[in-house]
Short mmCIF file of N, CA and C in Angstrom, two decimals:
data_model
loop_
_atom_site.label_atom_id
_atom_site.label_comp_id
_atom_site.label_asym_id
_atom_site.label_seq_id
_atom_site.Cartn_x
_atom_site.Cartn_y
_atom_site.Cartn_z
N MET A 1 -0.30 -75.04 -51.35
CA MET A 1 -1.16 -76.16 -50.93
C MET A 1 -1.78 -75.87 -49.60
N ALA A 2 -3.11 -75.96 -49.60
CA ALA A 2 -3.82 -75.68 -48.31
C ALA A 2 -3.67 -76.85 -47.34
N ILE A 3 -3.62 -76.48 -46.07
CA ILE A 3 -3.52 -77.51 -45.03
C ILE A 3 -4.88 -78.13 -44.85
N THR A 4 -4.89 -79.35 -44.46
CA THR A 4 -6.14 -80.07 -44.15
C THR A 4 -6.07 -80.62 -42.76
N LEU A 5 -6.68 -79.91 -41.83
CA LEU A 5 -6.70 -80.34 -40.43
C LEU A 5 -8.19 -80.61 -40.09
N ASP A 6 -8.36 -81.56 -39.26
CA ASP A 6 -9.71 -81.92 -38.80
C ASP A 6 -10.31 -80.68 -38.17
N ALA A 7 -11.57 -80.39 -38.43
CA ALA A 7 -12.24 -79.21 -37.90
C ALA A 7 -12.29 -79.22 -36.40
N GLN A 8 -12.47 -80.37 -35.75
CA GLN A 8 -12.44 -80.44 -34.32
C GLN A 8 -11.09 -80.13 -33.73
N LEU A 9 -10.04 -80.55 -34.37
CA LEU A 9 -8.65 -80.24 -33.96
C LEU A 9 -8.43 -78.74 -34.03
N LEU A 10 -8.83 -78.16 -35.14
CA LEU A 10 -8.59 -76.71 -35.32
C LEU A 10 -9.36 -75.90 -34.26
N GLU A 11 -10.51 -76.39 -33.81
CA GLU A 11 -11.22 -75.70 -32.71
C GLU A 11 -10.48 -75.76 -31.44
N ILE A 12 -9.71 -76.86 -31.19
CA ILE A 12 -8.99 -77.04 -29.91
C ILE A 12 -7.69 -76.29 -29.89
N LEU A 13 -6.99 -76.24 -31.05
CA LEU A 13 -5.66 -75.62 -31.10
C LEU A 13 -5.73 -74.15 -30.73
N ALA A 14 -4.74 -73.68 -30.00
CA ALA A 14 -4.64 -72.23 -29.64
C ALA A 14 -3.18 -71.82 -29.68
N CYS A 15 -2.99 -70.54 -29.85
CA CYS A 15 -1.66 -69.96 -29.85
C CYS A 15 -1.00 -70.21 -28.46
N PRO A 16 0.29 -70.67 -28.49
CA PRO A 16 0.94 -70.87 -27.20
C PRO A 16 1.38 -69.63 -26.46
N SER A 17 1.17 -68.46 -27.09
CA SER A 17 1.57 -67.19 -26.40
C SER A 17 0.61 -66.96 -25.26
N PRO A 18 0.91 -66.05 -24.35
CA PRO A 18 0.04 -65.87 -23.15
C PRO A 18 -1.42 -65.61 -23.43
N ASP A 19 -1.81 -65.01 -24.56
CA ASP A 19 -3.17 -64.73 -24.84
C ASP A 19 -3.99 -65.98 -25.26
N HIS A 20 -3.32 -67.05 -25.74
CA HIS A 20 -3.96 -68.31 -26.09
C HIS A 20 -5.19 -68.15 -26.99
N ALA A 21 -5.05 -67.33 -27.99
CA ALA A 21 -6.11 -67.09 -28.93
C ALA A 21 -6.24 -68.19 -29.95
N PRO A 22 -7.44 -68.29 -30.60
CA PRO A 22 -7.63 -69.35 -31.59
C PRO A 22 -6.70 -69.14 -32.81
N LEU A 23 -6.56 -70.18 -33.57
CA LEU A 23 -5.72 -70.11 -34.79
C LEU A 23 -6.57 -70.29 -36.03
N ARG A 24 -6.18 -69.71 -37.13
CA ARG A 24 -6.94 -69.90 -38.34
C ARG A 24 -5.97 -70.38 -39.45
N PRO A 25 -6.42 -71.14 -40.42
CA PRO A 25 -5.55 -71.69 -41.43
C PRO A 25 -5.03 -70.63 -42.30
N GLY A 26 -3.85 -70.82 -42.86
CA GLY A 26 -3.21 -69.91 -43.83
C GLY A 26 -2.52 -68.77 -43.12
N THR A 27 -2.10 -67.77 -43.95
CA THR A 27 -1.43 -66.54 -43.46
C THR A 27 -2.26 -65.40 -43.99
N PRO A 28 -1.97 -64.19 -43.47
CA PRO A 28 -2.72 -63.03 -43.94
C PRO A 28 -2.54 -62.82 -45.46
N ASP A 29 -1.36 -63.14 -45.95
CA ASP A 29 -1.06 -62.95 -47.40
C ASP A 29 -1.50 -64.12 -48.31
N ASP A 30 -1.61 -65.27 -47.71
CA ASP A 30 -1.93 -66.48 -48.48
C ASP A 30 -2.80 -67.50 -47.72
N ALA A 31 -4.07 -67.49 -48.03
CA ALA A 31 -5.03 -68.33 -47.30
C ALA A 31 -4.73 -69.81 -47.54
N GLU A 32 -3.96 -70.16 -48.59
CA GLU A 32 -3.67 -71.57 -48.91
C GLU A 32 -2.31 -72.03 -48.35
N ALA A 33 -1.62 -71.15 -47.61
CA ALA A 33 -0.28 -71.50 -47.05
C ALA A 33 -0.39 -72.63 -46.06
N ASP A 34 0.71 -73.39 -45.96
CA ASP A 34 0.85 -74.49 -44.99
C ASP A 34 1.23 -73.85 -43.63
N ALA A 35 0.28 -73.16 -42.96
CA ALA A 35 0.56 -72.44 -41.75
C ALA A 35 -0.74 -72.15 -41.04
N LEU A 36 -0.60 -71.82 -39.76
CA LEU A 36 -1.73 -71.41 -38.96
C LEU A 36 -1.35 -70.00 -38.39
N THR A 37 -2.33 -69.13 -38.37
CA THR A 37 -2.08 -67.79 -37.89
C THR A 37 -2.93 -67.49 -36.67
N CYS A 38 -2.29 -66.91 -35.63
CA CYS A 38 -3.03 -66.52 -34.39
C CYS A 38 -3.94 -65.37 -34.71
N THR A 39 -5.19 -65.44 -34.26
CA THR A 39 -6.12 -64.40 -34.50
C THR A 39 -5.93 -63.17 -33.63
N GLU A 40 -5.08 -63.29 -32.59
CA GLU A 40 -4.83 -62.16 -31.70
C GLU A 40 -3.45 -61.54 -31.93
N CYS A 41 -2.39 -62.28 -31.84
CA CYS A 41 -1.05 -61.68 -31.93
C CYS A 41 -0.46 -61.72 -33.42
N GLY A 42 -1.07 -62.50 -34.24
CA GLY A 42 -0.68 -62.56 -35.65
C GLY A 42 0.49 -63.48 -35.92
N ARG A 43 1.02 -64.17 -34.89
CA ARG A 43 2.12 -65.07 -35.15
C ARG A 43 1.71 -66.17 -36.17
N ILE A 44 2.64 -66.57 -37.02
CA ILE A 44 2.35 -67.56 -38.02
C ILE A 44 3.20 -68.79 -37.67
N TYR A 45 2.48 -69.90 -37.49
CA TYR A 45 3.10 -71.21 -37.10
C TYR A 45 3.05 -72.10 -38.35
N PRO A 46 4.21 -72.72 -38.63
CA PRO A 46 4.27 -73.62 -39.82
C PRO A 46 3.57 -74.91 -39.53
N VAL A 47 3.08 -75.52 -40.59
CA VAL A 47 2.51 -76.84 -40.59
C VAL A 47 3.44 -77.70 -41.48
N ARG A 48 4.10 -78.69 -40.87
CA ARG A 48 5.03 -79.50 -41.58
C ARG A 48 4.51 -80.97 -41.63
N ASP A 49 4.39 -81.52 -42.83
CA ASP A 49 3.89 -82.86 -43.03
C ASP A 49 2.55 -83.01 -42.34
N GLY A 50 1.70 -81.98 -42.35
CA GLY A 50 0.35 -82.08 -41.78
C GLY A 50 0.30 -81.90 -40.28
N ILE A 51 1.47 -81.57 -39.62
CA ILE A 51 1.54 -81.40 -38.19
C ILE A 51 1.83 -79.97 -37.84
N PRO A 52 0.93 -79.28 -37.14
CA PRO A 52 1.20 -77.90 -36.71
C PRO A 52 2.40 -77.85 -35.73
N VAL A 53 3.34 -77.00 -35.98
CA VAL A 53 4.48 -76.78 -35.07
C VAL A 53 4.15 -75.54 -34.24
N LEU A 54 3.59 -75.75 -33.11
CA LEU A 54 3.11 -74.65 -32.22
C LEU A 54 4.16 -74.34 -31.16
N LEU A 55 5.35 -73.95 -31.65
CA LEU A 55 6.43 -73.53 -30.73
C LEU A 55 6.69 -71.99 -31.03
N LEU A 56 6.77 -71.29 -29.93
CA LEU A 56 7.02 -69.85 -30.11
C LEU A 56 8.31 -69.57 -30.86
N ASP A 57 9.35 -70.43 -30.70
CA ASP A 57 10.62 -70.20 -31.37
C ASP A 57 10.52 -70.49 -32.84
N GLU A 58 9.51 -71.27 -33.25
CA GLU A 58 9.34 -71.59 -34.70
C GLU A 58 8.37 -70.61 -35.37
N ALA A 59 7.69 -69.79 -34.66
CA ALA A 59 6.68 -68.90 -35.22
C ALA A 59 7.36 -67.73 -35.91
N GLN A 60 6.71 -67.30 -36.97
CA GLN A 60 7.12 -66.04 -37.60
C GLN A 60 6.30 -64.91 -37.07
N LEU A 61 6.99 -63.87 -36.63
CA LEU A 61 6.25 -62.70 -36.08
C LEU A 61 5.66 -61.89 -37.19
N PRO A 62 4.50 -61.25 -36.94
CA PRO A 62 3.88 -60.50 -37.98
C PRO A 62 4.84 -59.32 -38.44
N GLY A 63 4.86 -59.22 -39.79
CA GLY A 63 5.72 -58.15 -40.37
C GLY A 63 7.15 -58.58 -40.51
N ALA A 64 7.61 -59.73 -39.98
CA ALA A 64 8.96 -60.18 -40.10
C ALA A 64 9.12 -60.90 -41.47
N PRO A 65 10.24 -60.66 -42.11
CA PRO A 65 10.49 -61.40 -43.36
C PRO A 65 10.64 -62.86 -43.14
N ASP A 66 10.11 -63.69 -44.06
CA ASP A 66 10.30 -65.15 -43.85
C ASP A 66 11.63 -65.56 -44.46
N ASP A 67 12.01 -66.81 -44.18
CA ASP A 67 13.31 -67.33 -44.65
C ASP A 67 13.49 -67.24 -46.14
N ALA A 68 12.45 -67.44 -46.92
CA ALA A 68 12.59 -67.42 -48.35
C ALA A 68 12.97 -65.99 -48.86
N ASP A 69 12.49 -64.98 -48.15
CA ASP A 69 12.77 -63.59 -48.61
C ASP A 69 14.26 -63.22 -48.29
N SER A 70 14.80 -63.83 -47.24
CA SER A 70 16.13 -63.41 -46.81
C SER A 70 17.23 -64.21 -47.49
N ALA A 71 16.84 -65.23 -48.24
CA ALA A 71 17.85 -66.03 -48.95
C ALA A 71 18.30 -65.45 -50.25
#
């Protein structure tokens, strides 16, 4: 299911890492994923109930297996 965020909100949101790069919807593997991906560092932030969770501790690092793969 693709996320639906207001276009103006998506323009404002940025990665909380030191580079503060813009975010894009989806993941590199799934453009329809409920997530936002940093255009610079590649961290993937989950979107839960329509709310982006922009916490570094919640982000999936690029190349790291997600929780579904490790179960």
